[in-house]
Coordinates of N, CA, C and O in Angstrom, one line a residue:
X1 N 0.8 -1.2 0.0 CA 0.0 0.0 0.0 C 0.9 1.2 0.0 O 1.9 1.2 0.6
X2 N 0.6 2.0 -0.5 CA 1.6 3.2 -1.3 C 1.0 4.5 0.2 O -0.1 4.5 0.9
X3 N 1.7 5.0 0.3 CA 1.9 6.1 1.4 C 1.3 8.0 0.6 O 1.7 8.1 -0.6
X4 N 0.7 8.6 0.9 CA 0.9 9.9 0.7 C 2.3 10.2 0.0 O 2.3 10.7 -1.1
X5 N 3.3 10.0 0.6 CA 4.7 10.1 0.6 C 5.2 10.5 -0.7 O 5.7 11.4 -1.3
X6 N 4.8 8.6 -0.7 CA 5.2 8.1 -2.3 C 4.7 8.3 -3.1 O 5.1 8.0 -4.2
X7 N 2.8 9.0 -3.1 CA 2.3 8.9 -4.1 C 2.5 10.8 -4.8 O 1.9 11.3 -5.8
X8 N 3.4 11.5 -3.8 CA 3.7 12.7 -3.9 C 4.7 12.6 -4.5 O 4.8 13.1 -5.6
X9 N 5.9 12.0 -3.9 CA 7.1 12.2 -5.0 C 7.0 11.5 -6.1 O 7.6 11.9 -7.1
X10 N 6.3 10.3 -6.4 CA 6.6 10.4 -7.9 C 5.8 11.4 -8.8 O 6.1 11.5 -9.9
X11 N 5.0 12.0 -8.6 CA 4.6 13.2 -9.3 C 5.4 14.5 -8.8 O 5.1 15.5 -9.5
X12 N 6.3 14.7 -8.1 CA 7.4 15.5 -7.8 C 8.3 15.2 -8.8 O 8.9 16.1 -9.4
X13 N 8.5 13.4 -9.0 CA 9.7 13.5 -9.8 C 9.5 13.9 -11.8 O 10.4 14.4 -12.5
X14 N 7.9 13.2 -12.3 CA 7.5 14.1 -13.2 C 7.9 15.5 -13.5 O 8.8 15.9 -14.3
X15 N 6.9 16.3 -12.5 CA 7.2 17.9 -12.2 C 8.8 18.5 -12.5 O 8.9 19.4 -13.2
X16 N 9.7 17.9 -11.9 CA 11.2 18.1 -12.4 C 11.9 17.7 -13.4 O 12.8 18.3 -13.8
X17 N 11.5 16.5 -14.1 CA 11.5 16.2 -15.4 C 11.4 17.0 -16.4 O 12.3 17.3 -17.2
X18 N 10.3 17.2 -16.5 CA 9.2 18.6 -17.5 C 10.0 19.6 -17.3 O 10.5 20.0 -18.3
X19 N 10.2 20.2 -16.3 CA 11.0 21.6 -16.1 C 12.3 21.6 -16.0 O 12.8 22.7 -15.5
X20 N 13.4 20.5 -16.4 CA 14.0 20.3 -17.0 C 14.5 20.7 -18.5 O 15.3 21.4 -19.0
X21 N 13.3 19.3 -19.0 CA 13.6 19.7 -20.2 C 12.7 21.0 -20.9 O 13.2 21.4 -21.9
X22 N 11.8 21.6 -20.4 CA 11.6 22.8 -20.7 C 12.4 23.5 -21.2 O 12.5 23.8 -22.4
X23 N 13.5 24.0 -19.8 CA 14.6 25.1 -20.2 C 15.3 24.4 -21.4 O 16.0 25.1 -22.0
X24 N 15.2 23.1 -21.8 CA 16.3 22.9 -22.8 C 15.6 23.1 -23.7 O 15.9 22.2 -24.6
X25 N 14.8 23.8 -24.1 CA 14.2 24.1 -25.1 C 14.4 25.6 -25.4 O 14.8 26.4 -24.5
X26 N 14.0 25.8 -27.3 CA 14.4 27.3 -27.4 C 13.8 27.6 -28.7 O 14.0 26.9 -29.7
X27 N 13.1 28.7 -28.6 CA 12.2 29.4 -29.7 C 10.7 29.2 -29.3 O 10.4 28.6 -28.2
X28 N 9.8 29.5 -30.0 CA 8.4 29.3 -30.3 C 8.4 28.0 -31.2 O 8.5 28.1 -32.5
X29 N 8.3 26.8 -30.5 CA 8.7 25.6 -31.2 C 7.5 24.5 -30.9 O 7.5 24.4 -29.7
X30 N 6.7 23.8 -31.2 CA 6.0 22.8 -30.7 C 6.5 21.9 -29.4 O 5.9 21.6 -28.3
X31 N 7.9 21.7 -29.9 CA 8.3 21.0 -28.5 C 8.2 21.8 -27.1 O 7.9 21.2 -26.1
X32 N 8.5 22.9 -27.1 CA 8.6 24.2 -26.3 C 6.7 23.6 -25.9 O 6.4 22.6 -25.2
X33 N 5.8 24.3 -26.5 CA 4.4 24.6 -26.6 C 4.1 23.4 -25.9 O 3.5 23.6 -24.8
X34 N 4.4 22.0 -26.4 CA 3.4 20.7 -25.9 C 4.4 20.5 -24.2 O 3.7 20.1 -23.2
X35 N 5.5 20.7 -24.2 CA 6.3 20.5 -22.8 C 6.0 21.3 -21.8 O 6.2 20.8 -20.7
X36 N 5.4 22.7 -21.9 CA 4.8 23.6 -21.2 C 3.8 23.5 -21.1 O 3.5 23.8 -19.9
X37 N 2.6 23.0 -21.8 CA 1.5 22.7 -21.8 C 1.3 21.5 -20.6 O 0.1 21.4 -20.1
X38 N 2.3 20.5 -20.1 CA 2.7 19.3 -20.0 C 2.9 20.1 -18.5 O 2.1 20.2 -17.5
X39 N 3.7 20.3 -18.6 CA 4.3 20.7 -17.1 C 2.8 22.1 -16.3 O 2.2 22.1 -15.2
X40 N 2.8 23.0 -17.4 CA 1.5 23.2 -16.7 C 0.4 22.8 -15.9 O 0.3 23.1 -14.7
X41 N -0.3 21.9 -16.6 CA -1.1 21.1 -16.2 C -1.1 19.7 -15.0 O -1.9 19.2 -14.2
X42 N 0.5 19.3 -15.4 CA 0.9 18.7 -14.5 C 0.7 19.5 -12.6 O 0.2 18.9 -11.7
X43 N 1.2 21.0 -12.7 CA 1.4 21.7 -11.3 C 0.0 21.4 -11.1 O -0.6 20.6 -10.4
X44 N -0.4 22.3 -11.8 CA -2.1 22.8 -11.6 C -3.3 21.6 -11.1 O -4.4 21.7 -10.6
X45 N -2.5 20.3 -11.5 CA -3.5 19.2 -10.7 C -3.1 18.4 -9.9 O -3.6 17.5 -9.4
X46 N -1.9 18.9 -9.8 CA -0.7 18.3 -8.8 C -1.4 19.2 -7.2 O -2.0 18.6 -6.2
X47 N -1.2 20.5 -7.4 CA -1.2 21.3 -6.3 C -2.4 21.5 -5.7 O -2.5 21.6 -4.5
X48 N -3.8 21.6 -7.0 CA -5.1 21.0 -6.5 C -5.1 19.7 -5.8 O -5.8 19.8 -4.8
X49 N -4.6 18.5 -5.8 CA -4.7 17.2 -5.2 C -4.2 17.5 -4.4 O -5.0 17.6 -3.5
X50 N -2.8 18.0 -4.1 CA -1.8 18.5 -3.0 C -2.4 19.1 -1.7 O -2.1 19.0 -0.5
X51 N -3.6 19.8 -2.3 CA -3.6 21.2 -1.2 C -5.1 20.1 -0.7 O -5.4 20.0 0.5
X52 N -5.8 19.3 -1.5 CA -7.5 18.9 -0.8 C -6.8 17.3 -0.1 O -7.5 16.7 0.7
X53 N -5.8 16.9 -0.4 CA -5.4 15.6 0.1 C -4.2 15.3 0.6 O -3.8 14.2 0.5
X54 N -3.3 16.3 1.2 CA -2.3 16.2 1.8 C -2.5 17.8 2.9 O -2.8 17.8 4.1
X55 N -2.4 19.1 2.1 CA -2.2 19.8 3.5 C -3.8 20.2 4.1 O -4.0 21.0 5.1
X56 N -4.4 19.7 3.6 CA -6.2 19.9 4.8 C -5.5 19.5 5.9 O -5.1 20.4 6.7
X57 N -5.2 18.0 6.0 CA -5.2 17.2 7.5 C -4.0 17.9 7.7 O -3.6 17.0 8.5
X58 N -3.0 18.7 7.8 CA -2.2 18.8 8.1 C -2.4 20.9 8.6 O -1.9 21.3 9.7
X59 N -3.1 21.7 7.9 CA -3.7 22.8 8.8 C -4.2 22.5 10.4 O -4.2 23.4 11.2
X60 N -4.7 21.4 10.6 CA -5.3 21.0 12.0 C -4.3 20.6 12.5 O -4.4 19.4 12.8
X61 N -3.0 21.3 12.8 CA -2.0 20.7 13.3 C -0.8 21.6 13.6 O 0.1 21.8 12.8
X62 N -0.7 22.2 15.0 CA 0.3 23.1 15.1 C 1.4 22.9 14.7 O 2.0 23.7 14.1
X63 N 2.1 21.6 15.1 CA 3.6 21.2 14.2 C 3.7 21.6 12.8 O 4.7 22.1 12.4
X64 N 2.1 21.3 11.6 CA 2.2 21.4 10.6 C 1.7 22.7 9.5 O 1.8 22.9 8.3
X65 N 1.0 23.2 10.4 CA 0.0 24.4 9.8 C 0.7 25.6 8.8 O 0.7 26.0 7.6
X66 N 1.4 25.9 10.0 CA 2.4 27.2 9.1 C 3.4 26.3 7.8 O 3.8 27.1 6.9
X67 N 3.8 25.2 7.7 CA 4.1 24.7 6.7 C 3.3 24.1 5.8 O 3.8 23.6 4.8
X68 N 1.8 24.1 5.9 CA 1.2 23.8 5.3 C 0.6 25.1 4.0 O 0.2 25.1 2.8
X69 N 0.9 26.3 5.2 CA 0.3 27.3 4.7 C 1.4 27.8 3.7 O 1.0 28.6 2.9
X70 N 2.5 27.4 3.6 CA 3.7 28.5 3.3 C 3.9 27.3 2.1 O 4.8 27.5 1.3
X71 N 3.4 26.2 2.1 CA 3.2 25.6 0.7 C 2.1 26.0 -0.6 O 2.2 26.3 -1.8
X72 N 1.1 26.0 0.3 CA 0.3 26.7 -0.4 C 0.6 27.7 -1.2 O 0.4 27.6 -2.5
X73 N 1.4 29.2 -0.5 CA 1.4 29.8 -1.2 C 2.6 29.8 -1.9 O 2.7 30.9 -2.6
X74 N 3.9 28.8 -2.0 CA 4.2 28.5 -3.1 C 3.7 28.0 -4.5 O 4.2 27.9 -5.5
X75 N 2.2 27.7 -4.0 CA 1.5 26.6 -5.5 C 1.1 28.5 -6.2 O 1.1 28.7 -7.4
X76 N 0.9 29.4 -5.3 CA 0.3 30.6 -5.5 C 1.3 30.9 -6.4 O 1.0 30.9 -7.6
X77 N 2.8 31.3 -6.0 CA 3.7 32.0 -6.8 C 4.1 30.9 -8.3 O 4.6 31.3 -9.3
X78 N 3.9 30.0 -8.2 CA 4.1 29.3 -9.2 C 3.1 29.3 -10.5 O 3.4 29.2 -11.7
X79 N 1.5 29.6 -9.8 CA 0.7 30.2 -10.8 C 1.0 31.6 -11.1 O 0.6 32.0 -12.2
X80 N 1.4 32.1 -10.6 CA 2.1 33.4 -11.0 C 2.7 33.8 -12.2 O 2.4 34.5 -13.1
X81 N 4.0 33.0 -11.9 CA 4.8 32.9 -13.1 C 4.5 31.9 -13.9 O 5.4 31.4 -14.7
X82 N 3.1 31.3 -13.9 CA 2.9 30.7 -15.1 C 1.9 31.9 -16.0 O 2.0 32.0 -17.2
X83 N 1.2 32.5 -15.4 CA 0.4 33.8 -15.6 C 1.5 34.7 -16.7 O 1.2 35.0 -17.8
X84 N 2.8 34.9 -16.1 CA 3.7 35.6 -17.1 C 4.3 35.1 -17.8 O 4.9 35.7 -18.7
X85 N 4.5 33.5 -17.8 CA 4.4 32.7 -18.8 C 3.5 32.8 -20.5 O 3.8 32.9 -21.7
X86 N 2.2 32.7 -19.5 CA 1.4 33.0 -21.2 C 1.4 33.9 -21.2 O 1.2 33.9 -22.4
X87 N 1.5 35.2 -20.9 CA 1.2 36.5 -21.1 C 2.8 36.6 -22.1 O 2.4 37.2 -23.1
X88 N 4.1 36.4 -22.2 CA 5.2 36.6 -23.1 C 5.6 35.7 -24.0 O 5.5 34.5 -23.9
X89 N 5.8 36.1 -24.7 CA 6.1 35.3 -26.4 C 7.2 34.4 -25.8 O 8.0 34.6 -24.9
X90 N 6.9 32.9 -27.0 CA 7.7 31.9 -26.1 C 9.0 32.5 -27.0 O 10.1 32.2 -26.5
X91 N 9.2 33.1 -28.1 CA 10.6 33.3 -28.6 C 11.5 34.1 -27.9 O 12.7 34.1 -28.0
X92 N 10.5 34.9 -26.9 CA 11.7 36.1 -26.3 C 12.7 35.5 -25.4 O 12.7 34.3 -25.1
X93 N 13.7 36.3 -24.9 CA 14.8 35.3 -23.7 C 13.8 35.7 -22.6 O 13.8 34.8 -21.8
X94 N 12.8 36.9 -22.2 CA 12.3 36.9 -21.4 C 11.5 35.5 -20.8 O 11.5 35.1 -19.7
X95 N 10.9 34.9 -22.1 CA 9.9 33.7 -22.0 C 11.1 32.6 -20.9 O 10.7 32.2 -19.8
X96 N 12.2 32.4 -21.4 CA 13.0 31.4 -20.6 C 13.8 31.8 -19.6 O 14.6 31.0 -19.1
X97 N 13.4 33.1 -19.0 CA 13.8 33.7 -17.9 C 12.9 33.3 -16.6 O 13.1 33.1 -15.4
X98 N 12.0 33.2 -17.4 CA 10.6 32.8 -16.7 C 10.7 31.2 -16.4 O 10.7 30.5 -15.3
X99 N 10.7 31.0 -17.6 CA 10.9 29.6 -17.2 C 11.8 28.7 -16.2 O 11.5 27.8 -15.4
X100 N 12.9 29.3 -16.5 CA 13.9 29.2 -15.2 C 13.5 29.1 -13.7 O 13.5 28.2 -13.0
X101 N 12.9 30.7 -13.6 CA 12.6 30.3 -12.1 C 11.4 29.7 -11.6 O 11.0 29.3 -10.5
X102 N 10.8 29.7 -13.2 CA 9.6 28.4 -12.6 C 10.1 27.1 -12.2 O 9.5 26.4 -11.3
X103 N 11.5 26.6 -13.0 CA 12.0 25.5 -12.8 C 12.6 25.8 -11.5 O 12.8 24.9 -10.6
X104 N 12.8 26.9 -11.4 CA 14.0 26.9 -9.4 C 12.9 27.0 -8.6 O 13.0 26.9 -7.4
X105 N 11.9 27.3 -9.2 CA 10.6 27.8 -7.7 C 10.3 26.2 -7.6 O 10.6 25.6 -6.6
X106 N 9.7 25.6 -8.7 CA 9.5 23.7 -8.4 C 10.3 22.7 -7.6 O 10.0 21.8 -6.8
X107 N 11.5 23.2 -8.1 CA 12.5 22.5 -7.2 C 12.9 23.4 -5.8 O 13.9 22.9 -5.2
X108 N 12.3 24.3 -5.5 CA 12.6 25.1 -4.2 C 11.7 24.4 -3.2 O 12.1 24.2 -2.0
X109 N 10.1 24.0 -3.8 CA 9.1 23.9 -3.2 C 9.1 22.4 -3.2 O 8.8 21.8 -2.1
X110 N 9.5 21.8 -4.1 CA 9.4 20.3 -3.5 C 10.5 19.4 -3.0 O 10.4 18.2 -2.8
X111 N 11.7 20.1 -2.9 CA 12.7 20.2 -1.6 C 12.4 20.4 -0.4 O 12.7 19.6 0.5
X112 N 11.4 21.9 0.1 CA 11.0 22.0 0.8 C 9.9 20.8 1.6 O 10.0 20.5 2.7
X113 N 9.1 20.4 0.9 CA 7.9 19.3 1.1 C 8.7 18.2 1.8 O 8.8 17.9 3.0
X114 N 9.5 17.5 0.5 CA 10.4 16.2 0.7 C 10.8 16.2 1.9 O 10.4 15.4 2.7
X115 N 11.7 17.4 2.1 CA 12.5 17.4 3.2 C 12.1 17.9 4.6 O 12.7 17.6 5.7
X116 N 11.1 18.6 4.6 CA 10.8 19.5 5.8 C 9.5 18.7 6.1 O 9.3 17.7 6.9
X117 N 8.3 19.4 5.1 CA 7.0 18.9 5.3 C 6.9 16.9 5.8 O 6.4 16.1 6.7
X118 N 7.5 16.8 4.6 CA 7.3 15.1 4.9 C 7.2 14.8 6.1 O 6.2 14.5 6.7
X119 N 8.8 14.9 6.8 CA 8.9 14.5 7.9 C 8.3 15.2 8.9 O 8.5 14.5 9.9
X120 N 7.6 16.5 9.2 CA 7.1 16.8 10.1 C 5.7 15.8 9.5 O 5.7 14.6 10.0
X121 N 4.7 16.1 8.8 CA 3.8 15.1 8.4 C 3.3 13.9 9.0 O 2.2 13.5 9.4
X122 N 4.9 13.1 8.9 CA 5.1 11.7 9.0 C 4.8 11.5 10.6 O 4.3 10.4 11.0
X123 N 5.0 12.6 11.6 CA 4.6 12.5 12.5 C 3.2 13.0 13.1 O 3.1 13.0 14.3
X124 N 2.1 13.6 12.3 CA 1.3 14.1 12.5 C 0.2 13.0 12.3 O -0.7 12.8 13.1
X125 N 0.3 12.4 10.9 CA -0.2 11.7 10.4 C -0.2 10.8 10.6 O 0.9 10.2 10.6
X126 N -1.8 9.9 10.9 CA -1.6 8.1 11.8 C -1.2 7.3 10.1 O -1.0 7.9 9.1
X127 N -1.1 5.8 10.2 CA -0.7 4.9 9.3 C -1.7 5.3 8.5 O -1.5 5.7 7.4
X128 N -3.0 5.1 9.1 CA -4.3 4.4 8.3 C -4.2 6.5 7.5 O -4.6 6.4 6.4
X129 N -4.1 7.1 7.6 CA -4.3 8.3 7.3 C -3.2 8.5 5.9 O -3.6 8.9 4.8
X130 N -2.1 8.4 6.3 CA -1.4 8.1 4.6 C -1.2 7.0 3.7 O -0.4 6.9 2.8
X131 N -2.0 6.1 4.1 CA -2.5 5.1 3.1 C -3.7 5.7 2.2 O -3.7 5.7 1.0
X132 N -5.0 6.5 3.3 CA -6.3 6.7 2.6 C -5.9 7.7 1.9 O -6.3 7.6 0.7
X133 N -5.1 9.0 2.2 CA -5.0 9.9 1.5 C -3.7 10.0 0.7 O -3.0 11.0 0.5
X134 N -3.2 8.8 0.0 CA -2.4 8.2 -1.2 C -3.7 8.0 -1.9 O -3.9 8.7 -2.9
X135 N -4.7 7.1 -1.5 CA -5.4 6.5 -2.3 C -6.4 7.9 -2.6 O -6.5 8.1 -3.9
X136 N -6.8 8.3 -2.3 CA -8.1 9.9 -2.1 C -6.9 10.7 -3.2 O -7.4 10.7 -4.3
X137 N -5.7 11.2 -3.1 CA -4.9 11.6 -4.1 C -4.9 11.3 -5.3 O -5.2 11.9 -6.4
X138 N -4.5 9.9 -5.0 CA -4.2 8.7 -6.9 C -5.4 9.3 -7.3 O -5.5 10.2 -8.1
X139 N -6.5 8.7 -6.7 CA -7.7 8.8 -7.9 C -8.3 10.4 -7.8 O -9.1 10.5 -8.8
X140 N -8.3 11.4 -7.3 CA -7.8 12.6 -7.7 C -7.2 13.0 -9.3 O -7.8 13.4 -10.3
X141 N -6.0 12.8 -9.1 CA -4.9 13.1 -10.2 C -5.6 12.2 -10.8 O -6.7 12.3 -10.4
X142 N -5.6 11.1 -11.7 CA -6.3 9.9 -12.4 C -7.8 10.6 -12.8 O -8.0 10.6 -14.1
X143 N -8.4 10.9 -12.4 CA -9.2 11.8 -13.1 C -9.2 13.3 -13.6 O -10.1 13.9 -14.3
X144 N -8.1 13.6 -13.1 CA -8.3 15.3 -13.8 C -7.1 14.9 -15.1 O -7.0 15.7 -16.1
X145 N -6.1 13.5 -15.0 CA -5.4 13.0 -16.2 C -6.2 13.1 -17.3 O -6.1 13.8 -18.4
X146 N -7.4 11.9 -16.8 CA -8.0 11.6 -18.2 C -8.9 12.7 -18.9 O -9.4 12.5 -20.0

């Protein structure tokens, strides 16, 4: 039975993939368009699942609250700079300027999670509680996939 944990970093490890090869991309190109497209959509139902199935139970929890909250509003700044994303032409260097620290804010924020959040978490949260809310997650994401 798969944990919250695990069913968060492997869609962490997606999320870093994508915003990878993003930056290795250059011009107004299809590959650019469909990889952004990709990684967009990936955050945006990532962080929806994130926020209704990992930090709820974790706001009712003074160990975990203020880190719950200060995730959140990383999902905020990351819609942000996806906002100035589509708003600039993917050809400009500005477009991959952007992109950049979209890729350093992803990897800022799920460093933070992995490392900090988890393990405070891990103690907040009983067994039966990150088993249900792996499974309450999976099929979450699994439906906003298809």
């Amino acid at each position: 039975m798969k944990t919250i944990f695990e069913a968060l970093r492997k869609d962490h490890d997606t999320q870093k993939d994508l915003a990878d090869k993003l930056i290795q991309t250059s011009g107004d190109t299809s590959e650019r368009h469909s990889l952004y497209d990709q990684l967009k959509h990936e955050l945006k139902i990532h962080a929806d699942g994130e926020e209704r199935h990992f930090y709820v139970p974790l706001f009712d929890d003074d160990m975990t609250q203020d880190h719950a909250r200060h995730g959140v509003a990383e999902h905020h700044e990351m819609d942000e700079l996806m906002e100035k994303l589509d708003k600039t032409e993917m050809s400009s260097s500005a477009w991959l300027t952007y992109a950049k620290e979209l890729r350093d804010k992803v990897y800022h924020h799920l460093d933070d999670e992995e490392h900090t959040i988890f393990q405070l978490a891990g103690k907040v949260l009983s067994e039966k509680q990150k088993t249900q809310l792996a499974t309450e997650y999976q099929s979450f994401i699994q439906e906003k996939r298809n």
